[in-house]
C-alpha cells in the first residue's frame, strides 16, 4: 500500500462518490511514488500499471468486498455480469505520458456501475485523478460527488481535444466544419476531463477504446452537465459481456447536434 494512503473515514466509506475519489487519489499517489523509483521507459510503464492495479484491487477487496471489479490490468471475471455493483477501473490511463516525466496528462479512472437504484444499469459514481497536476503529493481529482458545473464557454473559437500523436482524419474534418482548433493532449481521460475543466469544448473519438477508458470520465462529465454518447448518438453502456467500447463523444450540450449531424453525414472512417 502507498505510504501516503491513510484509511478512509467513515464519511468516505458511506458514500460511493467519495470512495471513488479516495481510491483514485490513493492510486495516483502510488503512481507518483513509482515515478521516483529511478525507472525509465517500458520498465516505468509496467511498474506503474502493476502498482496502481494492485493497490486498487487491494483497497476494493478491503472496503467493498462484495463488489465485482473490471480492471484494464486484471482478468475479466464474467461473474461481474451477474453482480449488482461493478467497479470499472483504469489504474493508469496514459501510460506513455506517465513514462515521460514531468508530463501531467495521464490519469487514474475509478467508476462504479450499479444494477439497481436511481442509476439502474448505468454508471452511478466516478472519479478521475490527474496526480501530476497538483505537484508531488496531492492529486487533483474530479468526481461525481462534487462535479464542477461547466461555465459558459470562455473561448471564442471551439476547441476539440485530440491525441498529441495521431489525431484522426475525421476529427480534423470536423474541426474544419466547425471552425474549431485542435488541442493535443495525452490520455483519453485527460481529454474528456479537459471539457469538464473548460480547457476544451469537445472530445470525439472513434476507432478503439474499452469500457475502462471512458467509464469514469463519462460519469464525471455527465455529472458536470455535459453531453455524452457514442458517435451515432446512442447511449454509452457499461458492464457488457464484450467490454470493447470503441467510440465516444463528450462535449458541451450546445455542440452535440452539430457534431452528431457531421458524423451522420460524413462518418468516422473507423
Coordinates of C-alpha atoms in Angstrom, one line a residue, residues 85-235:
X85 CA -22.2 -3.5 -8.3
X86 CA -19.1 -3.4 -10.5
X87 CA -16.1 -1.1 -10.2
X88 CA -14.7 -0.3 -13.6
X89 CA -11.1 1.0 -13.3
X90 CA -8.2 2.0 -15.5
X91 CA -5.3 2.1 -13.0
X92 CA -3.1 4.2 -15.3
X93 CA -4.7 5.9 -18.3
X94 CA -1.9 7.4 -20.4
X95 CA 0.9 5.0 -19.7
X96 CA 3.1 6.7 -22.4
X97 CA 2.7 10.1 -20.8
X98 CA 3.3 8.7 -17.3
X99 CA 6.6 7.4 -18.5
X100 CA 7.7 10.8 -19.7
X101 CA 8.2 12.9 -16.5
X102 CA 7.2 15.7 -15.9
X103 CA 4.2 15.2 -18.2
X104 CA 0.9 15.6 -16.3
X105 CA -1.6 14.4 -19.0
X106 CA -2.2 11.0 -17.5
X107 CA -4.9 9.8 -15.1
X108 CA -6.4 7.2 -12.8
X109 CA -10.0 6.2 -13.6
X110 CA -12.4 4.7 -11.0
X111 CA -16.1 4.3 -11.8
X112 CA -19.0 2.3 -10.3
X113 CA -21.8 0.6 -12.3
X114 CA -24.9 -0.4 -10.4
X115 CA -27.7 -2.8 -11.4
X116 CA -30.4 -1.2 -9.1
X117 CA -31.2 2.2 -7.6
X118 CA -31.6 5.6 -9.3
X119 CA -28.9 4.8 -11.9
X120 CA -30.0 1.2 -12.5
X121 CA -28.0 -0.5 -15.2
X122 CA -25.6 2.5 -15.6
X123 CA -22.7 4.4 -14.0
X124 CA -23.6 5.7 -10.6
X125 CA -20.3 7.2 -9.4
X126 CA -16.9 8.0 -10.8
X127 CA -13.6 9.8 -10.2
X128 CA -10.7 10.8 -12.4
X129 CA -7.4 11.7 -10.7
X130 CA -4.7 13.7 -12.6
X131 CA -2.0 13.2 -10.0
X132 CA 0.8 15.3 -11.6
X133 CA -1.4 18.4 -11.8
X134 CA -1.0 19.2 -8.2
X135 CA 2.6 18.6 -7.5
X136 CA 4.5 15.8 -5.8
X137 CA 1.9 14.5 -3.3
X138 CA -1.7 15.7 -3.7
X139 CA -3.5 14.7 -6.9
X140 CA -6.2 16.9 -8.4
X141 CA -9.3 14.7 -8.6
X142 CA -12.6 15.3 -10.3
X143 CA -15.5 13.2 -9.1
X144 CA -19.3 12.8 -9.3
X145 CA -19.9 13.8 -5.7
X146 CA -18.8 17.4 -6.4
X147 CA -18.5 17.7 -10.2
X148 CA -17.8 21.2 -11.4
X149 CA -20.6 22.8 -13.3
X150 CA -19.0 23.8 -16.6
X151 CA -19.2 27.6 -17.1
X152 CA -20.2 29.3 -20.3
X153 CA -17.5 28.7 -23.0
X154 CA -14.6 31.1 -22.4
X155 CA -13.0 30.7 -25.9
X156 CA -14.3 32.5 -28.9
X157 CA -13.3 29.5 -31.0
X158 CA -14.5 25.9 -30.4
X159 CA -11.7 23.7 -29.0
X160 CA -11.5 19.9 -29.7
X161 CA -9.2 17.7 -27.7
X162 CA -7.2 15.3 -29.8
X163 CA -4.4 12.8 -29.5
X164 CA -1.0 14.5 -29.5
X165 CA 0.4 11.8 -31.8
X166 CA -2.3 10.6 -34.1
X167 CA -5.4 12.9 -34.5
X168 CA -7.9 11.0 -36.6
X169 CA -8.7 12.5 -40.0
X170 CA -12.4 12.7 -39.4
X171 CA -11.8 14.9 -36.4
X172 CA -9.6 17.2 -38.5
X173 CA -12.5 17.4 -41.0
X174 CA -15.0 18.1 -38.1
X175 CA -12.7 20.9 -36.9
X176 CA -12.7 22.4 -40.3
X177 CA -16.5 22.2 -40.4
X178 CA -16.9 23.9 -37.0
X179 CA -14.0 26.3 -37.5
X180 CA -12.5 24.7 -34.4
X181 CA -9.0 24.4 -33.2
X182 CA -7.4 21.1 -32.2
X183 CA -5.8 20.9 -28.8
X184 CA -3.4 17.9 -28.5
X185 CA -3.0 16.2 -25.2
X186 CA -2.4 12.7 -23.7
X187 CA -4.7 10.2 -22.2
X188 CA -8.4 9.6 -23.1
X189 CA -9.5 10.5 -19.6
X190 CA -7.4 13.7 -19.6
X191 CA -9.1 14.7 -22.9
X192 CA -12.6 14.1 -21.5
X193 CA -11.9 15.9 -18.3
X194 CA -10.5 18.8 -20.3
X195 CA -14.0 19.5 -21.4
X196 CA -15.1 19.5 -17.7
X197 CA -12.3 21.9 -16.9
X198 CA -13.2 24.3 -19.8
X199 CA -9.8 23.7 -21.4
X200 CA -11.6 22.3 -24.5
X201 CA -15.2 22.1 -25.7
X202 CA -15.4 18.6 -27.1
X203 CA -13.7 15.3 -27.4
X204 CA -14.8 13.0 -30.2
X205 CA -13.1 9.6 -30.6
X206 CA -13.7 6.5 -32.8
X207 CA -11.5 3.6 -33.5
X208 CA -10.7 1.7 -30.4
X209 CA -11.3 2.0 -26.6
X210 CA -12.7 -0.2 -23.9
X211 CA -15.1 0.4 -21.0
X212 CA -12.4 1.4 -18.6
X213 CA -11.1 4.1 -20.9
X214 CA -14.3 6.1 -20.7
X215 CA -16.4 5.0 -17.7
X216 CA -15.0 7.3 -15.0
X217 CA -14.6 10.4 -17.1
X218 CA -18.0 9.9 -18.7
X219 CA -19.6 9.7 -15.2
X220 CA -17.9 12.9 -14.2
X221 CA -18.8 14.6 -17.5
X222 CA -22.4 13.7 -17.1
X223 CA -22.5 15.0 -13.5
X224 CA -21.0 18.3 -14.7
X225 CA -23.8 18.7 -17.2
X226 CA -22.0 17.7 -20.4
X227 CA -23.4 15.6 -23.3
X228 CA -22.1 12.1 -23.7
X229 CA -22.9 9.4 -26.2
X230 CA -21.4 7.1 -28.8
X231 CA -20.7 8.7 -32.2
X232 CA -24.0 7.5 -33.6
X233 CA -25.8 9.3 -30.7
X234 CA -26.7 6.0 -28.9
X235 CA -26.1 5.7 -25.1

